[in-house]
PDB file of C-alpha atoms in Angstrom:
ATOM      1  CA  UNK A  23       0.000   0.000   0.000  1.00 47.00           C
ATOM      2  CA  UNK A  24       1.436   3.863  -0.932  1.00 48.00           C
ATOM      3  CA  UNK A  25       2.271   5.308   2.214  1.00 49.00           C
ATOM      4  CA  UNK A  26       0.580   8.693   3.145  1.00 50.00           C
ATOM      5  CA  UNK A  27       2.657  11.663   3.106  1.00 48.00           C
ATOM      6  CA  UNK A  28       0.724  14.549   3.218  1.00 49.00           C
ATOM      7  CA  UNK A  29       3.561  16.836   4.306  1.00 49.00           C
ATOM      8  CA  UNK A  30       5.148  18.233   1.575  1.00 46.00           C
ATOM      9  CA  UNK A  31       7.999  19.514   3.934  1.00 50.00           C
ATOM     10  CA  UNK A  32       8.894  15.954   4.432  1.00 57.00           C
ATOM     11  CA  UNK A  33      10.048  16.165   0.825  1.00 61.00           C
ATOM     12  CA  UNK A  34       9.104  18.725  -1.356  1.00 61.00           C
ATOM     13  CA  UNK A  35      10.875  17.895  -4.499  1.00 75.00           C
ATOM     14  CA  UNK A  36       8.851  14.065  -4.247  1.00 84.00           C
ATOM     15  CA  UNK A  37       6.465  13.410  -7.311  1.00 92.00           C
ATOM     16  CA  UNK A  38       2.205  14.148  -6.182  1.00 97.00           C
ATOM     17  CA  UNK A  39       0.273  11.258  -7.179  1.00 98.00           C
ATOM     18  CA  UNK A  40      -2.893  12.619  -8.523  1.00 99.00           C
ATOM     19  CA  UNK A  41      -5.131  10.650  -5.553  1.00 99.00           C
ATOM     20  CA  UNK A  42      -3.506  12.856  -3.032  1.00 98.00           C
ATOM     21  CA  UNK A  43      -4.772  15.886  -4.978  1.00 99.00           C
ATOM     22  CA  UNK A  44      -8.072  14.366  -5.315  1.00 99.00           C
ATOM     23  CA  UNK A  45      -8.008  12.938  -1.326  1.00 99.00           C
ATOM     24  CA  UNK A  46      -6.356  16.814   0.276  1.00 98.00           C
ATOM     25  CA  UNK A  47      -8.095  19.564  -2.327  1.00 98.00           C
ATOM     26  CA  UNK A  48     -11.681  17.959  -3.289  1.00 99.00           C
ATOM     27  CA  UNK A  49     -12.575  15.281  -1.234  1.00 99.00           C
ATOM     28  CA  UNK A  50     -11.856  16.195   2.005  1.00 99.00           C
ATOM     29  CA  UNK A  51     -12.730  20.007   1.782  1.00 98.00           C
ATOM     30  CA  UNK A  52     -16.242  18.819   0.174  1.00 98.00           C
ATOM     31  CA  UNK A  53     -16.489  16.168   2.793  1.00 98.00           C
ATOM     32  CA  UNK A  54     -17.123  13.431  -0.098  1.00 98.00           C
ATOM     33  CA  UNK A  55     -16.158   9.505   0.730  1.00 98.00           C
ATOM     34  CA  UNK A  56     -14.500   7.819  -2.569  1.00 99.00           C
ATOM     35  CA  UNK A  57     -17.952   5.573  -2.207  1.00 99.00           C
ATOM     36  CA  UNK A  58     -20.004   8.531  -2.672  1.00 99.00           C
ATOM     37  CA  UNK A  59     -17.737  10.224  -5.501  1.00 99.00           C
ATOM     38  CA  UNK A  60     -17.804   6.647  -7.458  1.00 99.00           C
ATOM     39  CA  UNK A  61     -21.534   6.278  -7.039  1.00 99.00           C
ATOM     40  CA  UNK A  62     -21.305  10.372  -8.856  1.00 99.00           C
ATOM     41  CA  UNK A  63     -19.442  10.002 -11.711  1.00 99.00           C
ATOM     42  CA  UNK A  64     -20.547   6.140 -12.340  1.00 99.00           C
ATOM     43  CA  UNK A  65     -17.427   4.192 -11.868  1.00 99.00           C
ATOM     44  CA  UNK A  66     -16.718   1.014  -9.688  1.00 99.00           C
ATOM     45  CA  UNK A  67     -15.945   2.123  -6.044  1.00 98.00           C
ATOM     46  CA  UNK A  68     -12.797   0.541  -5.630  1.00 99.00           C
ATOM     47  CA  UNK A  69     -11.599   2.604  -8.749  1.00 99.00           C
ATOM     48  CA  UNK A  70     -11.754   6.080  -7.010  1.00 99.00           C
ATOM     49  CA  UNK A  71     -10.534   4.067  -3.668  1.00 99.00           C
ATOM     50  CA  UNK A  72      -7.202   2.554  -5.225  1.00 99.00           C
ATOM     51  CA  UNK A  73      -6.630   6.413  -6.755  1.00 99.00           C
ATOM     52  CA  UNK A  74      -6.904   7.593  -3.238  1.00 99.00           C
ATOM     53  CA  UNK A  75      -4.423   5.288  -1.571  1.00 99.00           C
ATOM     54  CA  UNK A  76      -2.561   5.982  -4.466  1.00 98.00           C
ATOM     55  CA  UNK A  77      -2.319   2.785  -5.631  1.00 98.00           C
ATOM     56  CA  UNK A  78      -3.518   3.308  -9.286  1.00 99.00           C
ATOM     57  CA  UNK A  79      -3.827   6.280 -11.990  1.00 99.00           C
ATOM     58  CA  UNK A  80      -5.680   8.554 -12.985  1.00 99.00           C
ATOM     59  CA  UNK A  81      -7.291   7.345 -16.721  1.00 99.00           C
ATOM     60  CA  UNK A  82      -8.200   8.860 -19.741  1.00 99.00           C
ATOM     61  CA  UNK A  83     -12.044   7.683 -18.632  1.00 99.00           C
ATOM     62  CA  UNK A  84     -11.143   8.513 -15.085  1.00 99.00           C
ATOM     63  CA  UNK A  85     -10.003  12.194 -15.737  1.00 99.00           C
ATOM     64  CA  UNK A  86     -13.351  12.654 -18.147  1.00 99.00           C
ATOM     65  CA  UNK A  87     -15.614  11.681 -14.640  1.00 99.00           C
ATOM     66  CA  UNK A  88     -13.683  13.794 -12.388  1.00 99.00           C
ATOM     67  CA  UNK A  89     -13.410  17.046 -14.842  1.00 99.00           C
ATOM     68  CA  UNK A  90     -17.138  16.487 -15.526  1.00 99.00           C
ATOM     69  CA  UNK A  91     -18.037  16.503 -11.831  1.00 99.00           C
ATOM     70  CA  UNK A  92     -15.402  19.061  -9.996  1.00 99.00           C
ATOM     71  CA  UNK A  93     -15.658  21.663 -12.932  1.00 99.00           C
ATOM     72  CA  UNK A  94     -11.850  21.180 -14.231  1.00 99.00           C
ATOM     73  CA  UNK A  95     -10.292  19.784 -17.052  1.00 99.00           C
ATOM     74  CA  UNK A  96      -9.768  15.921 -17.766  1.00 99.00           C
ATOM     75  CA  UNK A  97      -6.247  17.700 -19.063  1.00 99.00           C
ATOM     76  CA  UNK A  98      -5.577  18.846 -14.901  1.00 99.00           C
ATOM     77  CA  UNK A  99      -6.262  15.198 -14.064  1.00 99.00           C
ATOM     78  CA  UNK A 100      -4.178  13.802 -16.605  1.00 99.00           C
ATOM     79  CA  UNK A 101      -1.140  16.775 -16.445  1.00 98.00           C
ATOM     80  CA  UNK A 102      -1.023  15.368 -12.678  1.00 98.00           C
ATOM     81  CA  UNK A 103      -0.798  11.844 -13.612  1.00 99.00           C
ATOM     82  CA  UNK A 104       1.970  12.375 -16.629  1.00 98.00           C
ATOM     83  CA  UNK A 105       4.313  14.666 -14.377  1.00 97.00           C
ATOM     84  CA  UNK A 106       3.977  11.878 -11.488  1.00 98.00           C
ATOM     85  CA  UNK A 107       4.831   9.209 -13.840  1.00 98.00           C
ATOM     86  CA  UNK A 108       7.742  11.055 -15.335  1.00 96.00           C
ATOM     87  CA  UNK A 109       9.007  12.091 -12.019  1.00 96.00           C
ATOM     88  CA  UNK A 110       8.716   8.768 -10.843  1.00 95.00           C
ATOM     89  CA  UNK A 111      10.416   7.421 -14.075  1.00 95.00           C
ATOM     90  CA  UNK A 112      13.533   9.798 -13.295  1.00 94.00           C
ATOM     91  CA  UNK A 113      14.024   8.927 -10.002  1.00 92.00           C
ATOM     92  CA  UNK A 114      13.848   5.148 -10.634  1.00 94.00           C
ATOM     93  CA  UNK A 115      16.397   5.443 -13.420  1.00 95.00           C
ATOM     94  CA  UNK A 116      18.399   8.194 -12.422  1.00 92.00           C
ATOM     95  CA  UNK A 117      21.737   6.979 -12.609  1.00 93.00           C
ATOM     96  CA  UNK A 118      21.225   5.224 -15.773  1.00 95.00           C
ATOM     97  CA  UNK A 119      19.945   8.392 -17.572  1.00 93.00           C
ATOM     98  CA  UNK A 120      22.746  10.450 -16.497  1.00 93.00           C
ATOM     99  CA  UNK A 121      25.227   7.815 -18.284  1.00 95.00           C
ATOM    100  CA  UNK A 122      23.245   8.431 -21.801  1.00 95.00           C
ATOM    101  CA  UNK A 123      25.721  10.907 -23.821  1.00 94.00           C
ATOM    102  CA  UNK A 124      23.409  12.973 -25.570  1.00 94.00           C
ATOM    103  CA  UNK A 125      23.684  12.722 -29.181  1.00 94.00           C
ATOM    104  CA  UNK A 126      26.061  15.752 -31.043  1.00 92.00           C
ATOM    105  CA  UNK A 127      23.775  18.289 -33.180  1.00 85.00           C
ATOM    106  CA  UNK A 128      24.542  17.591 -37.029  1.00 74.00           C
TER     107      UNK A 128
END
């Protein structure tokens, strides 16, 4: 299970998982369950649950729902899930990236 870290102080250059944006800035302030936001924008429960523990993405289909229902874009959704994964991406292969030699301009 993704551990919890809801202070950014902790480590503030760490990749956000979209699922803590949708658990801290729209669930919680509206006071909405991830049962009650599933039943909303018609998707199984434990889809909007595994997002929340930060245990899955956020989809194409997924980022559709939530833009529909909170008034953003599917684009927000989906520019928090590609910087995430990219972040995540660098830090797993760091090392290795930094030994590519970038290719010489012709």
């Amino acid at each position: 299970m993704a551990e919890h870290r809801n202070d950014p102080i902790d480590d503030p250059l760490r990749p956000v998982h979209p699922g803590e944006v949708l658990r801290e800035e729209f669930l919680a302030p509206l006071g909405l369950t991830p049962y009650a936001l599933a039943h909303l924008v018609r998707v199984p429960r434990t889809r909007i649950e595994r997002i929340v523990r930060e245990e899955s993405p956020v989809t194409p289909d997924t980022a559709l729902r939530l833009s529909r229902y909170f008034g953003t874009s599917a684009e927000f959704w989906l520019g928090i899930q590609a910087r995430f994964d990219l972040e995540s991406a660098r830090a797993a292969i760091g090392e290795e990236l930094i030994a590519i030699q970038p290719r010489d301009a012709a």
